[in-house]
mmCIF file of C-alpha atoms in Angstrom:
data_model
loop_
_atom_site.group_PDB
_atom_site.id
_atom_site.type_symbol
_atom_site.label_atom_id
_atom_site.label_comp_id
_atom_site.label_asym_id
_atom_site.label_seq_id
_atom_site.Cartn_x
_atom_site.Cartn_y
_atom_site.Cartn_z
ATOM 1 C CA MET A 1 60.662 10.676 3.239
ATOM 2 C CA ALA A 2 57.188 10.828 1.678
ATOM 3 C CA PRO A 3 54.234 10.285 4.027
ATOM 4 C CA ALA A 4 52.982 6.727 4.176
ATOM 5 C CA VAL A 5 49.786 5.942 2.269
ATOM 6 C CA PRO A 6 47.372 3.515 3.953
ATOM 7 C CA LEU A 7 47.568 0.053 2.431
ATOM 8 C CA ALA A 8 43.792 -0.055 1.962
ATOM 9 C CA VAL A 9 43.901 3.043 -0.243
ATOM 10 C CA LEU A 10 46.791 1.649 -2.284
ATOM 11 C CA ALA A 11 44.894 -1.598 -2.765
ATOM 12 C CA LEU A 12 41.774 0.274 -3.876
ATOM 13 C CA VAL A 13 43.742 2.289 -6.413
ATOM 14 C CA ALA A 14 45.296 -0.886 -7.769
ATOM 15 C CA LEU A 15 41.928 -2.581 -8.107
ATOM 16 C CA VAL A 16 40.200 0.346 -9.806
ATOM 17 C CA ALA A 17 42.758 1.541 -12.283
ATOM 18 C CA PRO A 18 46.026 -0.361 -12.199
ATOM 19 C CA GLY A 19 48.752 1.801 -13.587
ATOM 20 C CA LEU A 20 46.393 4.747 -14.175
ATOM 21 C CA GLY A 21 45.604 6.003 -10.663
ATOM 22 C CA VAL A 22 42.279 7.937 -10.781
ATOM 23 C CA ALA A 23 39.185 6.867 -12.719
ATOM 24 C CA PRO A 24 38.051 9.334 -15.434
ATOM 25 C CA GLY A 25 35.633 11.917 -14.010
ATOM 26 C CA CYS A 26 36.666 11.276 -10.409
ATOM 27 C CA ASP A 27 37.357 14.534 -8.578
ATOM 28 C CA TYR A 28 37.605 12.962 -5.119
ATOM 29 C CA PRO A 29 40.814 12.099 -3.287
ATOM 30 C CA ALA A 30 41.347 8.379 -2.910
ATOM 31 C CA HIS A 31 40.548 8.315 0.795
ATOM 32 C CA ARG A 32 37.035 9.676 0.036
ATOM 33 C CA TRP A 33 36.054 7.332 -2.800
ATOM 34 C CA CYS A 34 33.911 5.236 -0.475
ATOM 35 C CA SER A 35 32.591 8.157 1.587
ATOM 36 C CA SER A 36 29.319 8.411 -0.353
ATOM 37 C CA ARG A 37 27.445 6.745 -3.203
ATOM 38 C CA ASP A 38 28.020 9.794 -5.450
ATOM 39 C CA ALA A 39 31.750 9.584 -4.901
ATOM 40 C CA ALA A 40 31.847 5.831 -5.489
ATOM 41 C CA VAL A 41 29.876 6.175 -8.739
ATOM 42 C CA ALA A 42 32.055 9.017 -10.011
ATOM 43 C CA CYS A 43 35.199 7.039 -9.239
ATOM 44 C CA GLN A 44 33.769 3.740 -10.512
ATOM 45 C CA VAL A 45 34.340 1.876 -7.250
ATOM 46 C CA GLU A 46 30.821 0.931 -6.122
ATOM 47 C CA SER A 47 31.619 -2.769 -6.075
ATOM 48 C CA ARG A 48 34.690 -2.069 -3.915
ATOM 49 C CA CYS A 49 32.783 -0.169 -1.215
ATOM 50 C CA PRO A 50 30.832 -2.733 0.844
ATOM 51 C CA SER A 51 29.905 -0.181 3.512
ATOM 52 C CA LEU A 52 27.786 1.929 1.139
ATOM 53 C CA PRO A 53 24.041 1.862 1.893
ATOM 54 C CA ARG A 54 22.044 -0.022 -0.714
ATOM 55 C CA PRO A 55 19.907 2.119 -2.996
ATOM 56 C CA ALA A 56 16.297 2.368 -1.863
ATOM 57 C CA ALA A 57 14.003 -0.102 -3.592
ATOM 58 C CA ALA A 58 10.564 0.840 -4.851
ATOM 59 C CA PRO A 59 7.761 -0.260 -2.518
ATOM 60 C CA VAL A 60 5.327 -2.955 -3.553
ATOM 61 C CA GLU A 61 2.089 -1.257 -4.668
ATOM 62 C CA LEU A 62 -1.080 -3.016 -3.576
ATOM 63 C CA SER A 63 -4.616 -1.819 -4.320
ATOM 64 C CA LEU A 64 -7.642 -3.370 -2.648
ATOM 65 C CA TYR A 65 -11.022 -2.969 -4.332
ATOM 66 C CA TYR A 66 -13.616 -3.972 -1.781
ATOM 67 C CA GLU A 67 -17.008 -3.291 -0.244
ATOM 68 C CA SER A 68 -17.550 -2.572 3.418
ATOM 69 C CA LEU A 69 -19.898 -5.436 4.316
ATOM 70 C CA CYS A 70 -18.499 -8.243 2.159
ATOM 71 C CA PRO A 71 -17.354 -11.015 4.568
ATOM 72 C CA GLY A 72 -14.398 -12.016 2.394
ATOM 73 C CA CYS A 73 -13.303 -8.387 2.047
ATOM 74 C CA ARG A 74 -13.474 -7.825 5.776
ATOM 75 C CA GLU A 75 -11.504 -10.996 6.496
ATOM 76 C CA PHE A 76 -8.758 -10.108 4.008
ATOM 77 C CA LEU A 77 -8.458 -6.521 5.246
ATOM 78 C CA VAL A 78 -8.489 -7.410 8.945
ATOM 79 C CA MET A 79 -6.607 -10.701 9.033
ATOM 80 C CA LYS A 80 -4.104 -10.285 6.215
ATOM 81 C CA LEU A 81 -3.695 -6.740 4.924
ATOM 82 C CA PHE A 82 -3.625 -4.940 8.261
ATOM 83 C CA SER A 83 -1.325 -7.469 9.924
ATOM 84 C CA THR A 84 1.069 -7.406 6.956
ATOM 85 C CA TRP A 85 1.124 -3.601 7.040
ATOM 86 C CA LEU A 86 1.965 -3.661 10.761
ATOM 87 C CA LEU A 87 4.838 -6.091 10.254
ATOM 88 C CA LEU A 88 6.590 -4.323 7.375
ATOM 89 C CA PRO A 89 8.495 -1.016 7.175
ATOM 90 C CA ASP A 90 6.534 1.956 5.847
ATOM 91 C CA ASP A 91 8.661 2.219 2.709
ATOM 92 C CA MET A 92 8.149 -1.410 1.685
ATOM 93 C CA LEU A 93 4.406 -1.527 0.995
ATOM 94 C CA ASN A 94 2.068 1.155 -0.403
ATOM 95 C CA ILE A 95 -1.629 0.376 -0.011
ATOM 96 C CA THR A 96 -4.563 1.960 -1.832
ATOM 97 C CA LEU A 97 -8.077 1.259 -0.569
ATOM 98 C CA VAL A 98 -11.058 1.657 -2.908
ATOM 99 C CA PRO A 99 -14.379 1.018 -1.125
ATOM 100 C CA TYR A 100 -16.987 0.382 -3.830
ATOM 101 C CA GLY A 101 -16.809 -3.221 -4.991
ATOM 102 C CA ASN A 102 -19.867 -4.558 -6.768
ATOM 103 C CA ALA A 103 -21.919 -1.390 -6.318
ATOM 104 C CA GLN A 104 -23.837 0.192 -9.178
ATOM 105 C CA GLU A 105 -23.948 3.892 -10.025
ATOM 106 C CA ARG A 106 -26.817 5.570 -11.855
ATOM 107 C CA ASN A 107 -28.002 9.080 -12.628
ATOM 108 C CA VAL A 108 -31.447 9.815 -11.213
ATOM 109 C CA SER A 109 -32.881 13.181 -12.262
ATOM 110 C CA GLY A 110 -29.421 14.686 -12.503
ATOM 111 C CA LYS A 111 -28.169 13.262 -9.208
ATOM 112 C CA LEU A 112 -25.900 10.265 -8.707
ATOM 113 C CA ASP A 113 -27.363 7.339 -6.801
ATOM 114 C CA PHE A 114 -25.624 4.153 -5.658
ATOM 115 C CA THR A 115 -26.943 0.636 -5.132
ATOM 116 C CA CYS A 116 -24.781 -1.799 -3.190
ATOM 117 C CA GLN A 117 -24.612 -5.588 -3.111
ATOM 118 C CA HIS A 118 -25.357 -5.793 0.610
ATOM 119 C CA GLY A 119 -27.924 -3.008 0.667
ATOM 120 C CA PRO A 120 -28.035 0.660 1.770
ATOM 121 C CA GLU A 121 -26.021 -0.085 4.919
ATOM 122 C CA GLU A 122 -23.079 -1.094 2.770
ATOM 123 C CA CYS A 123 -23.364 2.031 0.631
ATOM 124 C CA LEU A 124 -23.218 4.062 3.835
ATOM 125 C CA GLY A 125 -20.206 2.086 5.061
ATOM 126 C CA ASN A 126 -18.399 2.605 1.767
ATOM 127 C CA MET A 127 -19.029 6.344 1.942
ATOM 128 C CA ILE A 128 -17.996 6.630 5.591
ATOM 129 C CA GLU A 129 -14.659 5.001 4.807
ATOM 130 C CA ALA A 130 -14.157 7.110 1.668
ATOM 131 C CA CYS A 131 -14.876 10.297 3.647
ATOM 132 C CA LEU A 132 -12.617 9.137 6.480
ATOM 133 C CA MET A 133 -9.750 8.740 4.012
ATOM 134 C CA HIS A 134 -10.526 12.134 2.495
ATOM 135 C CA GLU A 135 -10.472 13.914 5.857
ATOM 136 C CA ALA A 136 -7.512 12.073 7.384
ATOM 137 C CA LYS A 137 -5.283 12.237 4.284
ATOM 138 C CA ASN A 138 -2.516 10.198 5.970
ATOM 139 C CA PHE A 139 -2.721 6.420 5.443
ATOM 140 C CA SER A 140 -1.223 5.570 8.825
ATOM 141 C CA THR A 141 -3.971 7.671 10.429
ATOM 142 C CA TYR A 142 -7.026 6.276 8.663
ATOM 143 C CA PHE A 143 -6.076 2.627 8.100
ATOM 144 C CA PRO A 144 -6.265 1.669 11.814
ATOM 145 C CA VAL A 145 -9.701 3.322 11.974
ATOM 146 C CA ILE A 146 -10.892 1.328 8.949
ATOM 147 C CA PHE A 147 -9.445 -1.808 10.542
ATOM 148 C CA CYS A 148 -11.468 -0.999 13.668
ATOM 149 C CA LEU A 149 -14.664 -0.474 11.656
ATOM 150 C CA GLU A 150 -14.255 -3.629 9.604
ATOM 151 C CA SER A 151 -13.337 -5.823 12.564
ATOM 152 C CA GLY A 152 -16.122 -4.551 14.818
ATOM 153 C CA SER A 153 -19.809 -5.278 15.201
ATOM 154 C CA SER A 154 -20.967 -2.459 12.899
ATOM 155 C CA VAL A 155 -19.132 -0.653 10.132
ATOM 156 C CA THR A 156 -21.644 2.207 10.158
ATOM 157 C CA LYS A 157 -22.220 2.702 13.898
ATOM 158 C CA ASN A 158 -18.754 2.439 15.426
ATOM 159 C CA LEU A 159 -17.040 5.452 13.846
ATOM 160 C CA GLU A 160 -17.010 7.566 17.036
ATOM 161 C CA ALA A 161 -15.589 4.722 19.112
ATOM 162 C CA CYS A 162 -12.942 3.830 16.524
ATOM 163 C CA LEU A 163 -11.875 7.456 16.181
ATOM 164 C CA GLN A 164 -11.491 7.778 19.958
ATOM 165 C CA ILE A 165 -9.189 4.763 20.009
ATOM 166 C CA TYR A 166 -7.090 5.268 16.884
ATOM 167 C CA ALA A 167 -7.421 8.862 15.679
ATOM 168 C CA PRO A 168 -8.886 11.192 18.320
ATOM 169 C CA GLU A 169 -7.506 14.177 16.429
ATOM 170 C CA LEU A 170 -9.992 13.663 13.594
ATOM 171 C CA ASP A 171 -13.301 15.538 13.663
ATOM 172 C CA SER A 172 -16.221 13.132 13.297
ATOM 173 C CA GLY A 173 -18.443 16.089 12.411
ATOM 174 C CA ARG A 174 -16.409 16.807 9.288
ATOM 175 C CA ILE A 175 -16.638 13.152 8.258
ATOM 176 C CA ALA A 176 -20.402 13.205 8.791
ATOM 177 C CA ALA A 177 -20.724 16.389 6.731
ATOM 178 C CA CYS A 178 -18.774 14.711 3.932
ATOM 179 C CA VAL A 179 -21.052 11.667 4.042
ATOM 180 C CA GLN A 180 -24.197 13.779 3.944
ATOM 181 C CA GLY A 181 -23.024 16.241 1.313
ATOM 182 C CA ASP A 182 -21.729 16.508 -2.215
ATOM 183 C CA THR A 183 -18.173 15.544 -1.275
ATOM 184 C CA GLY A 184 -19.188 12.023 -0.305
ATOM 185 C CA VAL A 185 -21.058 11.554 -3.581
ATOM 186 C CA ALA A 186 -18.036 12.826 -5.529
ATOM 187 C CA LEU A 187 -15.744 10.424 -3.685
ATOM 188 C CA MET A 188 -18.005 7.481 -4.434
ATOM 189 C CA HIS A 189 -18.205 8.525 -8.082
ATOM 190 C CA ARG A 190 -14.405 8.531 -8.246
ATOM 191 C CA ASN A 191 -14.285 5.066 -6.655
ATOM 192 C CA ALA A 192 -16.866 3.869 -9.182
ATOM 193 C CA GLN A 193 -14.684 5.147 -12.019
ATOM 194 C CA LEU A 194 -11.547 3.538 -10.575
ATOM 195 C CA THR A 195 -13.344 0.222 -10.156
ATOM 196 C CA GLU A 196 -14.939 0.251 -13.591
ATOM 197 C CA ALA A 197 -11.574 1.094 -15.191
ATOM 198 C CA LEU A 198 -9.950 -2.113 -13.928
ATOM 199 C CA ASP A 199 -8.305 -4.200 -16.638
ATOM 200 C CA PRO A 200 -9.205 -7.000 -16.554
ATOM 201 C CA PRO A 201 -12.636 -6.019 -15.189
ATOM 202 C CA HIS A 202 -13.225 -7.199 -11.638
ATOM 203 C CA GLN A 203 -15.371 -10.312 -11.259
ATOM 204 C CA TYR A 204 -15.594 -10.428 -7.457
ATOM 205 C CA VAL A 205 -14.330 -8.753 -4.333
ATOM 206 C CA PRO A 206 -11.931 -8.523 -2.696
ATOM 207 C CA TRP A 207 -10.133 -7.720 -5.960
ATOM 208 C CA ILE A 208 -6.419 -7.213 -5.537
ATOM 209 C CA THR A 209 -3.910 -5.601 -7.868
ATOM 210 C CA VAL A 210 -0.184 -5.801 -7.206
ATOM 211 C CA ASN A 211 2.104 -3.275 -8.866
ATOM 212 C CA GLY A 212 -0.828 -2.299 -11.095
ATOM 213 C CA LYS A 213 -1.559 -5.842 -12.263
ATOM 214 C CA HIS A 214 -4.198 -8.455 -11.504
ATOM 215 C CA THR A 215 -3.869 -12.125 -12.337
ATOM 216 C CA ASN A 216 -5.505 -15.196 -10.853
ATOM 217 C CA GLU A 217 -2.107 -16.263 -9.564
ATOM 218 C CA LEU A 218 -1.399 -12.942 -7.835
ATOM 219 C CA GLN A 219 -4.870 -12.935 -6.290
ATOM 220 C CA ALA A 220 -4.437 -16.457 -4.955
ATOM 221 C CA GLN A 221 -0.962 -15.692 -3.583
ATOM 222 C CA ALA A 222 -2.155 -12.502 -1.895
ATOM 223 C CA GLU A 223 -5.070 -14.288 -0.241
ATOM 224 C CA ALA A 224 -2.981 -17.278 0.790
ATOM 225 C CA SER A 225 0.118 -15.503 2.099
ATOM 226 C CA LEU A 226 0.217 -11.740 1.563
ATOM 227 C CA LEU A 227 3.320 -11.290 3.682
ATOM 228 C CA GLY A 228 5.170 -13.929 1.685
ATOM 229 C CA LEU A 229 4.110 -12.359 -1.610
ATOM 230 C CA VAL A 230 5.225 -8.847 -0.644
ATOM 231 C CA CYS A 231 8.523 -10.149 0.711
ATOM 232 C CA HIS A 232 9.118 -12.072 -2.513
ATOM 233 C CA LEU A 233 8.369 -9.089 -4.763
ATOM 234 C CA TYR A 234 10.268 -6.441 -2.810
ATOM 235 C CA GLN A 235 13.679 -5.846 -4.363
ATOM 236 C CA GLY A 236 15.317 -4.145 -1.396
ATOM 237 C CA GLU A 237 16.861 -5.518 1.766
ATOM 238 C CA LYS A 238 14.400 -7.875 3.453
ATOM 239 C CA PRO A 239 13.313 -7.095 7.030
ATOM 240 C CA GLU A 240 13.178 -9.746 9.749
ATOM 241 C CA ALA A 241 9.438 -10.156 9.175
ATOM 242 C CA CYS A 242 10.240 -11.757 5.817
ATOM 243 C CA GLY A 243 11.866 -14.728 7.487
ATOM 244 C CA GLY A 244 8.838 -16.874 6.706
ATOM 245 C CA SER A 245 5.073 -16.844 6.533
ATOM 246 C CA LYS A 246 2.508 -19.627 6.511
ATOM 247 C CA ALA A 247 -0.419 -19.794 4.133
ATOM 248 C CA PRO A 248 -3.743 -19.265 5.938
ATOM 249 C CA LYS A 249 -7.067 -20.392 4.571
ATOM 250 C CA ILE A 250 -8.287 -18.435 1.535
ATOM 251 C CA PRO A 251 -11.543 -16.562 2.338
ATOM 252 C CA SER A 252 -14.629 -16.732 0.160
ATOM 253 C CA GLY A 253 -15.199 -13.572 -1.876
ATOM 254 C CA CYS A 254 -18.329 -11.769 -2.978
ATOM 255 C CA ARG A 255 -19.050 -12.346 -6.661
ATOM 256 C CA ARG A 256 -20.965 -9.900 -8.777
#
């Protein structure tokens, strides 16, 4: 007597290719068709394999163009962006921070000079955060430090304290050397170029792009309920944090 074949396998064969047996290009035995996504694709049975993990979805890409002392920028970063980042999985939201905002760049006797909307203190804050990002490299390392700076009493004077709390492994001396040297100027020049290249051109800060785009509607949605917007746009499996989010008050921005 021939060995018995599991009923589930027989049913799968019947569903995939009634009367033909194996799908063209399938080199896997029937009992392994649902063992991996590659096998299911080769054997044309993806829809019949509910246990397969869903393909990874692309993260939502969000870029924040801001300046360190703008009240609206600080409120969005601290109250909305940071909290949303904490709530969501790492692979769901990619954030790019560009501290420059409404600053102006000019060449003075062969050297770049920057003028900021809220004065020299803001230019220093922008450069500190740019140098912090440059030295830390890893977003999950430097974003809590920037959150600490922006939520504290002084963006420019609390670096040591914020590093001790959130990133004690970082060398404040290296960040200071960056701020005082050519590297900091180069970083600010790059941020100036990124900001000036925005299409449409930015009219205020915070200026938010989502998946490379800026519209008035996206800006308003991001400011009103960033968590809800990211959850809506993400094409993968939704985490528990996406169960619902209320719309907080929209902050006032800093116009040019």
